[in-house]
Short mmCIF file of C-alpha atoms and ligand atoms in Angstrom, two decimals:
data_model
loop_
_atom_site.label_atom_id
_atom_site.label_comp_id
_atom_site.label_asym_id
_atom_site.label_seq_id
_atom_site.Cartn_x
_atom_site.Cartn_y
_atom_site.Cartn_z
CA UNK A 28 3.99 22.24 -2.97
CA UNK A 29 0.41 21.30 -2.42
CA UNK A 30 -0.24 17.71 -1.49
CA UNK A 31 -2.90 17.47 -4.16
CA UNK A 32 -1.05 18.79 -7.19
CA UNK A 33 2.27 16.93 -7.18
CA UNK A 34 4.10 13.84 -6.22
CA UNK A 35 5.97 15.13 -3.17
CA UNK A 36 8.30 12.16 -3.59
CA UNK A 37 9.03 12.91 -7.21
CA UNK A 38 11.15 10.44 -9.10
CA UNK A 39 10.68 12.31 -12.37
CA UNK A 40 11.36 16.04 -12.57
CA UNK A 41 8.74 17.42 -10.26
CA UNK A 42 7.14 19.75 -12.81
CA UNK A 43 6.62 16.88 -15.26
CA UNK A 44 3.55 15.43 -13.57
CA UNK A 45 1.82 18.61 -12.52
CA UNK A 46 -1.92 19.09 -12.85
CA UNK A 47 -3.43 22.14 -14.55
CA UNK A 48 -6.22 22.70 -12.02
CA UNK A 49 -7.83 21.15 -8.99
CA UNK A 50 -11.58 20.92 -8.42
CA UNK A 51 -13.23 20.26 -5.09
CA UNK A 52 -16.67 18.71 -5.55
CA UNK A 53 -18.87 18.38 -2.49
CA UNK A 54 -21.51 16.01 -3.86
CA UNK A 55 -21.82 13.06 -6.18
CA UNK A 56 -23.87 15.24 -8.54
CA UNK A 57 -20.97 17.68 -8.79
CA UNK A 58 -18.63 14.79 -9.61
CA UNK A 59 -21.05 13.79 -12.38
CA UNK A 60 -21.05 17.36 -13.69
CA UNK A 61 -17.26 17.42 -13.81
CA UNK A 62 -17.15 14.09 -15.65
CA UNK A 63 -19.68 15.32 -18.23
CA UNK A 64 -17.65 18.51 -18.66
CA UNK A 65 -14.47 16.49 -19.18
CA UNK A 66 -16.23 14.47 -21.89
CA UNK A 67 -17.50 17.59 -23.58
CA UNK A 68 -14.07 19.27 -23.74
CA UNK A 69 -11.96 16.06 -23.80
CA UNK A 70 -9.95 17.06 -20.74
CA UNK A 71 -8.23 14.28 -18.78
CA UNK A 72 -9.33 14.15 -15.15
CA UNK A 73 -7.57 12.46 -12.28
CA UNK A 74 -9.52 11.68 -9.10
CA UNK A 75 -7.73 11.52 -5.76
CA UNK A 76 -9.10 11.06 -2.27
CA UNK A 77 -7.01 12.12 0.71
CA UNK A 78 -3.72 11.14 2.25
CA UNK A 79 -0.39 11.15 0.49
CA UNK A 80 0.03 7.95 -1.52
CA UNK A 81 3.74 8.29 -0.87
CA UNK A 82 5.91 5.69 -2.50
CA UNK A 83 3.25 5.11 -5.15
CA UNK A 84 3.07 8.48 -6.92
CA UNK A 85 1.37 10.93 -4.58
CA UNK A 86 -1.46 12.92 -6.13
CA UNK A 87 0.32 13.46 -9.42
CA UNK A 88 -1.73 12.69 -12.52
CA UNK A 89 -0.07 10.37 -15.01
CA UNK A 90 -0.93 12.74 -17.86
CA UNK A 91 0.53 16.21 -17.17
CA UNK A 92 -2.08 18.95 -17.25
CA UNK A 93 -4.92 16.68 -16.19
CA UNK A 94 -7.48 18.24 -13.87
CA UNK A 95 -7.23 16.71 -10.42
CA UNK A 96 -10.59 15.99 -8.81
CA UNK A 97 -9.84 16.28 -5.11
CA UNK A 98 -12.63 14.30 -3.49
CA UNK A 99 -10.97 14.46 -0.12
CA UNK A 100 -11.51 18.04 0.88
CA UNK A 101 -15.29 18.32 0.84
CA UNK A 102 -16.59 14.79 0.39
CA UNK A 103 -15.39 13.66 3.76
CA UNK A 104 -18.46 12.50 5.63
CA UNK A 105 -18.94 9.30 7.52
CA UNK A 106 -22.36 8.62 6.00
CA UNK A 107 -23.43 5.81 8.34
CA UNK A 108 -22.21 3.66 11.13
CA UNK A 109 -24.53 0.72 11.75
CA UNK A 110 -23.57 -0.68 15.12
CA UNK A 111 -25.86 -3.69 14.84
CA UNK A 112 -24.28 -4.97 11.63
CA UNK A 113 -20.80 -3.58 12.51
CA UNK A 114 -20.49 -1.69 9.26
CA UNK A 115 -20.12 1.82 7.97
CA UNK A 116 -20.36 3.81 4.77
CA UNK A 117 -17.87 6.54 3.97
CA UNK A 118 -17.05 9.18 1.41
CA UNK A 119 -13.59 9.37 -0.21
CA UNK A 120 -12.20 11.99 2.18
CA UNK A 121 -12.67 9.98 5.38
CA UNK A 122 -9.26 9.16 6.82
CA UNK A 123 -8.49 6.35 9.23
CA UNK A 124 -8.07 9.00 11.91
CA UNK A 125 -11.46 10.56 11.13
CA UNK A 126 -13.28 7.22 11.20
CA UNK A 127 -11.48 6.30 14.40
CA UNK A 128 -12.53 9.57 16.02
CA UNK A 129 -16.12 9.17 14.90
CA UNK A 130 -16.30 5.66 16.35
CA UNK A 131 -14.74 6.91 19.60
CA UNK A 132 -17.12 9.86 19.75
CA UNK A 133 -20.09 7.54 19.46
CA UNK A 134 -18.59 5.19 22.06
CA UNK A 135 -18.84 2.17 19.77
CA UNK A 136 -16.87 -1.04 20.39
CA UNK A 137 -15.12 -1.17 17.01
CA UNK A 138 -11.53 -1.13 15.81
CA UNK A 139 -10.30 0.69 12.71
CA UNK A 140 -8.00 -1.42 10.58
CA UNK A 141 -5.17 0.91 9.56
CA UNK A 142 -2.19 0.61 7.23
CA UNK A 143 1.23 1.58 8.60
CA UNK A 144 0.25 5.27 8.28
CA UNK A 145 -3.22 6.36 9.42
CA UNK A 146 -3.49 9.64 7.52
CA UNK A 147 -4.84 8.07 4.34
CA UNK A 148 -8.32 7.48 2.96
CA UNK A 149 -10.22 4.40 4.11
CA UNK A 150 -11.74 4.18 0.65
CA UNK A 151 -8.61 5.09 -1.32
CA UNK A 152 -6.47 2.52 0.40
CA UNK A 153 -9.04 -0.24 -0.09
CA UNK A 154 -9.42 0.67 -3.78
CA UNK A 155 -5.66 0.40 -4.15
CA UNK A 156 -5.90 -2.97 -2.33
CA UNK A 157 -3.82 -1.80 0.60
CA UNK A 158 -3.05 -3.81 3.71
CA UNK A 159 -3.69 -3.27 7.41
CA UNK A 160 -2.74 -5.12 10.54
CA UNK A 161 -5.76 -6.23 12.55
CA UNK A 162 -7.64 -9.38 11.50
CA UNK A 163 -9.48 -7.08 9.05
CA UNK A 164 -6.26 -6.21 7.23
CA UNK A 165 -7.31 -7.20 3.71
CA UNK A 166 -9.07 -3.90 3.10
CA UNK A 167 -10.74 -4.63 -0.18
CA UNK A 168 -12.16 -7.92 1.15
CA UNK A 169 -13.77 -5.99 4.01
CA UNK A 170 -15.55 -3.50 1.80
CA UNK A 171 -19.22 -3.98 1.06
CA UNK A 172 -21.03 -2.00 -1.61
CA UNK A 173 -19.98 0.94 -3.75
CA UNK A 174 -21.49 3.92 -5.50
CA UNK A 175 -19.58 4.87 -8.63
CA UNK A 176 -19.66 7.71 -11.13
CA UNK A 177 -18.88 6.06 -14.46
CA UNK A 178 -16.70 7.77 -17.09
CA UNK A 179 -19.82 8.86 -18.98
CA UNK A 180 -21.25 10.56 -15.89
CA UNK A 181 -23.82 7.88 -15.09
CA UNK A 182 -24.22 6.60 -11.56
CA UNK A 183 -23.89 2.92 -10.57
CA UNK A 184 -24.40 1.05 -7.32
CA UNK A 185 -22.85 -2.38 -6.88
CA UNK A 186 -23.76 -5.23 -4.53
CA UNK A 187 -27.14 -5.10 -2.83
CA UNK A 188 -27.18 -1.35 -3.44
CA UNK A 189 -28.24 -2.18 -6.98
CA UNK A 190 -31.65 -3.15 -5.59
CA UNK A 191 -33.74 -0.17 -4.53
CA UNK A 192 -34.85 -0.23 -0.90
CA UNK A 193 -38.42 0.41 0.17
CA UNK A 194 -39.78 3.95 -0.20
CA UNK A 195 -36.67 5.24 -1.97
CA UNK A 196 -34.34 4.22 0.85
CA UNK A 197 -30.97 2.54 0.39
CA UNK A 198 -31.20 -1.22 0.32
CA UNK A 199 -31.02 -2.49 3.92
CA UNK A 200 -28.42 -5.14 3.05
CA UNK A 201 -26.12 -2.88 1.02
CA UNK A 202 -23.42 -3.04 3.70
CA UNK A 203 -24.19 -6.66 4.65
CA UNK A 204 -23.78 -8.85 1.57
CA UNK A 205 -20.95 -8.27 -0.85
CA UNK A 206 -21.66 -9.92 -4.21
CA UNK A 207 -25.47 -9.68 -4.60
CA UNK A 208 -26.45 -11.23 -7.93
CA UNK A 209 -24.63 -11.58 -11.25
CA UNK A 210 -20.96 -10.86 -12.00
CA UNK A 211 -19.13 -9.44 -9.01
CA UNK A 212 -18.20 -6.12 -10.57
CA UNK A 213 -16.60 -4.38 -7.57
CA UNK A 214 -13.15 -5.74 -8.34
CA UNK A 215 -12.82 -3.88 -11.61
CA UNK A 216 -13.12 -0.55 -9.78
CA UNK A 217 -10.03 -1.34 -7.69
CA UNK A 218 -6.61 -0.47 -9.15
CA UNK A 219 -8.23 0.78 -12.32
CA UNK A 220 -9.50 3.87 -14.11
CA UNK A 221 -13.04 2.66 -14.77
CA UNK A 222 -15.00 4.87 -12.43
CA UNK A 223 -14.93 7.33 -9.54
CA UNK A 224 -16.11 5.74 -6.33
CA UNK A 225 -18.05 8.26 -4.26
CA UNK A 226 -19.45 6.01 -1.51
CA UNK A 227 -18.17 2.77 -0.13
CA UNK A 228 -19.29 0.46 2.66
CA UNK A 229 -16.90 -1.26 5.07
CA UNK A 230 -17.15 -3.85 7.80
CA UNK A 231 -15.85 -2.79 11.19
CA UNK A 232 -14.03 -5.15 13.48
CA UNK A 233 -15.57 -5.68 16.94
CA UNK A 234 -12.93 -4.82 19.53
CA UNK A 235 -11.24 -7.61 21.42
CA UNK A 236 -8.28 -8.21 23.72
CA UNK A 237 -4.79 -8.30 22.27
CA UNK A 238 -1.17 -8.92 23.12
CA UNK A 239 1.56 -7.42 20.95
CA UNK A 240 5.10 -8.83 20.91
CA UNK A 241 8.21 -8.96 18.79
CA UNK A 242 10.69 -11.75 18.13
CA UNK A 243 14.31 -11.27 17.19
CA UNK A 244 16.40 -13.75 15.21
CA UNK A 245 20.21 -13.42 15.23
CA UNK A 246 21.29 -14.98 11.95
CA UNK A 247 20.72 -13.70 8.38
CA UNK A 248 20.68 -17.24 7.04
CA UNK A 249 17.70 -18.34 9.12
CA UNK A 250 15.41 -16.24 6.88
CA UNK A 251 13.96 -19.21 4.93
CA UNK A 252 13.29 -21.16 8.10
CA UNK A 253 11.55 -18.18 9.73
CA UNK A 254 9.23 -17.91 6.73
CA UNK A 255 8.57 -21.67 6.82
CA UNK A 256 7.72 -21.55 10.52
CA UNK A 257 5.33 -18.63 10.07
CA UNK A 258 3.42 -20.34 7.27
CA UNK A 259 1.50 -23.10 9.14
CA UNK A 260 0.72 -20.73 12.01
CA UNK A 261 -0.78 -18.31 9.50
CA UNK A 262 -2.67 -21.03 7.62
CA UNK A 263 -4.14 -22.37 10.86
CA UNK A 264 -5.30 -18.92 11.87
CA UNK A 265 -2.99 -18.79 14.91
CA UNK A 266 -1.92 -15.52 13.35
CA UNK A 267 -5.30 -13.86 12.95
CA UNK A 268 -3.77 -10.72 11.45
CA UNK A 269 -0.84 -10.04 9.15
CA UNK A 270 2.45 -9.99 11.05
CA UNK A 271 5.55 -8.30 9.67
CA UNK A 272 9.06 -9.58 9.28
CA UNK A 273 11.71 -6.91 8.83
CA UNK A 274 15.44 -6.70 8.60
CA UNK A 275 17.11 -5.24 11.69
CA UNK A 276 18.24 -2.18 9.71
CA UNK A 277 14.59 -1.09 9.94
CA UNK A 278 14.76 -1.13 13.75
CA UNK A 279 17.64 1.32 13.38
CA UNK A 280 15.92 3.52 10.80
CA UNK A 281 12.57 3.68 12.60
CA UNK A 282 14.22 5.28 15.63
CA UNK A 283 14.00 8.38 13.43
CA UNK A 284 17.71 9.16 13.73
CA UNK A 285 19.46 9.76 10.39
CA UNK A 286 22.06 7.33 9.12
CA UNK A 287 24.70 9.98 9.83
CA UNK A 288 23.82 9.84 13.53
CA UNK A 289 25.15 6.28 13.68
CA UNK A 290 27.88 6.36 11.07
CA UNK A 291 29.90 9.02 9.25
CA UNK A 292 30.65 7.02 6.11
CA UNK A 293 29.25 7.50 2.63
CA UNK A 294 26.85 5.19 0.78
CA UNK A 295 25.26 2.04 2.12
CA UNK A 296 25.57 1.28 5.81
CA UNK A 297 27.97 -1.69 5.96
CA UNK A 298 26.79 -4.91 7.61
CA UNK A 299 29.27 -4.60 10.49
CA UNK A 300 28.04 -1.07 11.23
CA UNK A 301 24.43 -2.35 11.22
CA UNK A 302 25.53 -5.00 13.73
CA UNK A 303 27.35 -2.50 15.94
CA UNK A 304 24.42 -0.08 15.85
CA UNK A 305 21.77 -2.73 16.51
CA UNK A 306 23.74 -3.92 19.51
CA UNK A 307 23.06 -0.52 21.13
CA UNK A 308 19.29 -0.95 20.65
CA UNK A 309 16.92 -3.14 22.70
CA UNK A 310 16.77 -5.72 19.88
CA UNK A 311 20.52 -6.29 20.07
CA UNK A 312 22.82 -7.52 17.33
CA UNK A 313 20.24 -9.55 15.42
CA UNK A 314 19.31 -9.92 11.74
CA UNK A 315 15.53 -10.28 11.57
CA UNK A 316 12.72 -8.78 13.62
CA UNK A 317 9.16 -10.08 13.69
CA UNK A 318 6.22 -7.96 14.92
CA UNK A 319 3.10 -9.89 15.87
CA UNK A 320 -0.10 -9.71 17.88
CA UNK A 321 -2.40 -12.37 19.34
CA UNK A 322 -6.08 -11.77 19.91
CA UNK A 323 -8.82 -12.92 22.27
CA UNK A 324 -8.91 -15.31 25.20
CA UNK A 325 -6.42 -17.75 23.65
CA UNK A 326 -3.73 -15.14 23.17
CA UNK A 327 -1.34 -16.17 25.93
CA UNK A 328 -1.55 -19.85 25.02
CA UNK A 329 -0.98 -18.95 21.39
CA UNK A 330 2.11 -16.95 22.29
CA UNK A 331 3.49 -20.01 24.09
CA UNK A 332 2.92 -22.07 20.96
CA UNK A 333 4.59 -19.45 18.76
CA UNK A 334 7.52 -19.25 21.16
CA UNK A 335 7.89 -23.01 21.03
CA UNK A 336 7.74 -22.95 17.23
CA UNK A 337 10.31 -20.18 16.86
CA UNK A 338 12.61 -21.84 19.43
CA UNK A 339 13.72 -24.05 16.52
CA UNK A 340 15.73 -21.02 15.44
CA UNK A 341 18.91 -20.60 17.46
CA UNK A 342 18.91 -17.49 19.63
CA UNK A 343 15.31 -16.39 18.94
CA UNK A 344 13.94 -14.13 21.64
CA UNK A 345 10.53 -12.66 22.44
CA UNK A 346 10.15 -9.07 23.66
CA UNK A 347 6.92 -7.49 24.96
CA UNK A 348 6.08 -3.78 24.78
CA UNK A 349 6.24 -3.47 28.60
CA UNK A 350 9.93 -4.32 28.50
CA UNK A 351 10.68 -1.38 26.20
CA UNK A 352 10.88 2.34 26.81
CA UNK A 353 7.86 4.42 25.76
CA UNK A 354 9.58 5.72 22.62
CA UNK A 355 10.25 2.27 21.15
CA UNK A 356 8.53 1.59 17.84
CA UNK A 357 6.81 -1.54 19.21
CA UNK A 358 4.38 0.71 21.10
CA UNK A 359 3.32 2.17 17.77
CA UNK A 360 2.86 -1.33 16.29
CA UNK A 361 0.78 -2.21 19.33
CA UNK A 362 -1.65 0.58 18.45
CA UNK A 363 -1.92 -0.42 14.79
CA UNK A 364 -2.43 -4.07 15.77
CA UNK A 365 -5.35 -2.97 17.96
CA UNK A 366 -7.13 -0.67 15.54
CA UNK A 367 -5.62 2.73 16.40
CA UNK A 368 -4.14 4.91 13.63
CA UNK A 369 -0.52 6.11 13.93
CA UNK A 370 2.01 8.07 11.88
CA UNK A 371 5.21 6.95 13.57
CA UNK A 372 6.20 4.57 10.77
CA UNK A 373 7.33 7.41 8.56
CA UNK A 374 10.24 8.19 10.88
CA UNK A 375 12.57 5.99 8.86
CA UNK A 376 12.42 8.69 6.21
CA UNK A 377 14.93 10.72 8.20
CA UNK A 378 17.53 8.21 7.03
CA UNK A 379 19.08 10.41 4.32
CA UNK A 380 18.72 14.16 3.58
CA UNK A 381 15.68 15.17 1.44
CA UNK A 382 14.50 11.62 1.69
CA UNK A 383 11.74 10.24 -0.48
CA UNK A 384 10.88 6.65 -1.12
CA UNK A 385 9.55 4.26 -3.70
CA UNK A 386 8.01 0.94 -2.81
CA UNK A 387 8.93 -2.17 -4.74
CA UNK A 388 6.17 -4.61 -3.77
CA UNK A 389 6.36 -8.12 -5.22
CA UNK A 390 4.26 -11.08 -4.10
CA UNK A 391 5.93 -14.38 -3.31
CA UNK A 392 4.46 -17.65 -2.14
CA UNK A 393 4.98 -17.95 1.63
CA UNK A 394 7.77 -20.46 1.14
CA UNK A 395 11.37 -20.15 2.24
CA UNK A 396 12.80 -20.95 -1.16
CA UNK A 397 10.75 -18.29 -3.00
CA UNK A 398 11.24 -15.65 -0.32
CA UNK A 399 14.98 -16.31 -0.56
CA UNK A 400 15.06 -15.91 -4.35
CA UNK A 401 13.22 -12.57 -4.17
CA UNK A 402 15.25 -11.37 -1.19
CA UNK A 403 18.54 -12.20 -2.92
CA UNK A 404 17.50 -10.34 -6.09
CA UNK A 405 16.44 -7.32 -4.05
CA UNK A 406 19.57 -7.36 -1.89
CA UNK A 407 21.89 -7.76 -4.89
CA UNK A 408 20.27 -4.96 -6.90
CA UNK A 409 20.11 -2.55 -3.96
CA UNK A 410 23.85 -3.09 -3.60
CA UNK A 411 24.43 -2.61 -7.32
CA UNK A 412 22.58 0.72 -7.35
CA UNK A 413 23.92 1.90 -3.98
CA UNK A 414 20.84 1.82 -1.71
CA UNK A 415 20.38 0.46 1.77
CA UNK A 416 17.97 -2.44 1.70
CA UNK A 417 14.87 -2.00 3.88
CA UNK A 418 12.69 -5.10 3.56
CA UNK A 419 9.30 -5.39 5.24
CA UNK A 420 7.49 -8.67 4.63
CA UNK A 421 3.80 -8.94 5.42
CA UNK A 422 3.44 -12.68 5.75
CA UNK A 423 0.15 -14.51 5.22
CA UNK A 424 -0.50 -18.25 5.04
CA UNK A 425 -0.15 -18.59 1.32
CA UNK A 426 1.50 -15.45 0.02
CA UNK A 427 3.82 -12.76 1.25
CA UNK A 428 3.95 -9.12 0.21
CA UNK A 429 7.66 -8.34 0.12
CA UNK A 430 7.86 -4.54 0.44
CA UNK A 431 11.26 -3.02 -0.35
CA UNK A 432 11.42 0.63 0.72
CA UNK A 433 13.83 2.34 -1.64
CA UNK A 434 14.88 5.52 0.17
CA UNK A 435 16.48 8.10 -2.11
CA UNK A 436 17.50 11.76 -2.03
CA UNK A 437 14.98 13.70 -4.11
CA UNK A 438 17.30 16.72 -4.32
CA UNK A 439 19.96 14.63 -6.01
CA UNK A 440 19.37 13.77 -9.70
CA UNK A 441 21.87 10.93 -9.51
CA UNK A 442 20.05 9.36 -6.57
CA UNK A 443 16.73 9.63 -8.47
CA UNK A 444 18.30 8.12 -11.55
CA UNK A 445 19.69 5.19 -9.59
CA UNK A 446 16.36 4.62 -7.81
CA UNK A 447 14.61 4.55 -11.19
CA UNK A 448 17.06 2.08 -12.67
CA UNK A 449 16.86 -0.04 -9.54
CA UNK A 450 13.06 -0.19 -9.83
CA UNK A 451 13.24 -1.15 -13.48
CA UNK A 452 15.77 -3.87 -12.91
CA UNK A 453 13.84 -5.19 -9.90
CA UNK A 454 10.59 -5.39 -11.86
CA UNK A 455 12.22 -7.16 -14.81
CA UNK A 456 14.40 -9.52 -12.79
CA UNK A 457 11.61 -10.62 -10.46
CA UNK A 458 9.20 -11.04 -13.39
CA UNK A 459 11.72 -13.31 -15.12
CA UNK A 460 11.49 -15.57 -12.05
CA UNK A 461 7.69 -15.34 -12.00
CA UNK A 462 7.23 -12.80 -9.17
CA UNK A 463 4.94 -9.84 -9.84
CA UNK A 464 4.05 -6.66 -7.96
CA UNK A 465 0.74 -6.19 -6.16
CA UNK A 466 0.87 -2.40 -6.58
CA UNK A 467 3.29 0.16 -7.88
CA UNK A 468 4.14 3.83 -8.40
CA UNK A 469 2.23 5.41 -11.33
CA UNK A 470 5.39 5.85 -13.40
CA UNK A 471 6.20 2.14 -13.21
CA UNK A 472 2.63 0.99 -13.82
CA UNK A 473 3.15 0.32 -17.55
CA UNK A 474 6.15 -1.81 -16.84
CA UNK A 475 4.48 -3.78 -14.05
CA UNK A 476 1.25 -4.24 -16.03
CA UNK A 477 3.29 -5.53 -18.95
CA UNK A 478 4.82 -8.28 -16.82
CA UNK A 479 1.34 -9.80 -16.48
CA UNK A 480 1.73 -10.95 -20.05
CA UNK A 481 0.46 -14.53 -20.13
CA UNK A 482 -1.01 -15.58 -23.51
CA UNK A 483 0.18 -12.63 -25.53
CA UNK A 484 -0.94 -9.87 -23.12
CA UNK A 485 -4.46 -11.32 -22.77
CA UNK A 486 -5.08 -9.45 -19.51
CA UNK A 487 -4.00 -6.09 -20.92
CA UNK A 488 -6.30 -6.56 -23.93
CA UNK A 489 -9.18 -7.47 -21.63
CA UNK A 490 -8.55 -4.38 -19.47
CA UNK A 491 -8.39 -2.20 -22.58
CA UNK A 492 -11.65 -3.64 -23.88
CA UNK A 493 -13.38 -2.63 -20.65
CA UNK A 494 -11.67 0.78 -20.66
CA UNK A 495 -12.77 1.56 -24.20
CA UNK A 496 -16.33 0.42 -23.53
CA UNK A 497 -16.73 2.49 -20.37
CA UNK A 498 -14.60 5.49 -21.32
CA UNK A 499 -14.66 5.91 -25.10
CA UNK A 500 -13.32 9.48 -24.83
CA UNK A 501 -10.46 8.34 -22.62
CA UNK A 502 -10.93 11.12 -20.06
CA UNK A 503 -10.64 9.25 -16.78
CA UNK A 504 -7.13 8.87 -15.34
CA UNK A 505 -5.43 7.79 -18.58
CA UNK A 506 -2.53 5.47 -17.83
CA UNK A 507 -3.50 4.74 -14.25
CA UNK A 508 -2.46 1.15 -13.41
CA UNK A 509 -1.04 0.82 -16.91
CA UNK A 510 -4.45 1.05 -18.58
CA UNK A 511 -4.44 3.49 -21.51
CA UNK A 512 -7.52 4.53 -23.45
CA UNK A 513 -7.57 3.89 -27.18
CA UNK A 514 -6.64 7.46 -28.16
CA UNK A 515 -3.44 7.32 -26.07
CA UNK A 516 -2.19 3.85 -26.92
CA UNK A 517 1.00 3.68 -28.97
CA UNK A 518 1.40 7.48 -28.99
CA UNK A 519 4.49 7.50 -26.78
CA UNK A 520 2.80 7.70 -23.39
CA UNK A 521 3.77 4.25 -22.16
CA UNK A 522 6.95 4.05 -20.10
CA UNK A 523 8.51 0.61 -20.31
CA UNK A 524 12.22 0.96 -19.83
CA UNK A 525 15.32 2.78 -20.84
CA UNK A 526 13.96 3.72 -24.26
CA UNK A 527 11.19 5.78 -22.64
CA UNK A 528 11.97 8.54 -20.22
CA UNK A 529 11.16 9.06 -16.58
CA UNK A 530 13.61 11.79 -15.63
CA UNK A 531 13.16 13.63 -18.91
CA UNK A 532 10.02 14.59 -20.77
CA UNK A 533 6.93 12.46 -20.06
CA UNK A 534 4.48 11.87 -22.84
CA UNK A 535 4.74 11.79 -26.63
CA UNK A 536 7.52 13.76 -28.27
CA UNK A 537 5.65 16.42 -30.21
C1 EUG B 606 4.14 -1.13 3.54
C2 EUG B 606 3.30 -2.19 3.30
C3 EUG B 606 2.62 -2.26 2.10
C4 EUG B 606 2.81 -1.27 1.13
C5 EUG B 606 3.64 -0.22 1.38
C6 EUG B 606 4.30 -0.15 2.59
C7 EUG B 606 4.86 -1.11 4.80
C8 EUG B 606 5.91 -0.34 5.06
C9 EUG B 606 1.76 -4.40 2.55
O1 EUG B 606 1.78 -3.27 1.77
O2 EUG B 606 2.16 -1.39 -0.06
C10 EUG B 606 6.63 -0.41 6.32
#
């Protein structure tokens, strides 16, 4: 299977979401040509960048037979690095690793803010509003300026790039000032199907000193209090980046050993086996694990303050990377916290045979009570559908991304069916309590988009109005992020729940 024709982590039958062809443009002009061609012949096109997008649908187009535009293979240049303004401009195919290597090669004092896996596209991740773990972790907020091929083939520059520079040059403040003048249009090109971004500017973080650490917390029931203690520290900027709170089962899974290595039973790993297994690891028999990093000259003082704060929780303990053997996962976190791409995170995928995963990614207020409600829903439904529960919470001062990693066996139709039903029930149950996802797999996009229903689906109608104005032929990534062009709406493409199929045929019944 090619990475750019399928969803390697298929939840539907794998052949359902296959593309009919892949094109590899090398310039913006070629992208424009392809878009004009698609309009002429009314062929759906589906742009991808590079990386895997695992857990969110891979490279698979939502409409089977669409032509994938693989921007990653040939449009992969770092177009500029401006060391005086600490910014860069990249093409879609620049990975975190590639940007890191370029910065290293030039000997520049910048960090690369990476997500948990560094193989992805700097641009693609930001456009999907992904998260990283240095103080520059809100990727979309650190972008500055875009160049976009619109669905009619025309070319647009946003931000200061909209103003021509002197003598035909790019505007000198394109990568320096985000909004420029007038409506701030950049946002509508994130998580949408309104244009193909071919250039994007980013701010680079000046390197600094750092100290990585982890805390362990013994009792399950201290979860709310942990969240409440993190909150003021995050609001005050004591946490300059986004720390993670995970359940201890993740410490077991991220060793890379399969579940069967620890336990020969069937189904979910029982709580007492988790306890017994964790007790053999450096973290010990604990329930929650917190990975953090402090930056700059105040870092040691800040760690003392954090230690004092967390000491309110009985049995909390701090562990530094130096205390752990070289193969412990904390060394990998240490790199990510300090702007170095890694791939280690994916090791928890060894958990079951033929493992694939789906992310369920709701947002909660950073408040113990809300985090508890969402956690209890997720824990209960994972149990109901027979999956181990792998929570990772990225905790900020006001909101938390609760990421549930649903790990299933993609060779087992029953496992895929249960993962699908689990996702559906999670989306609906959390929405009923007012918690919505920040991002989702393409096949659940309709359902997630529909939960943002305030005032009789006002947001969906607004998104459709923009879609129809920009893409009257409906050629660009139909259905991406739950936005369908006029010609597709109500024809049987939308997938909302049990009445519409995921494991069976996708698309209208002809
Ligand atoms: C993770 C975090 C995410 C996401 C998918 C995965 C982390 C996994 C904060 O966003 O969307 C360990």
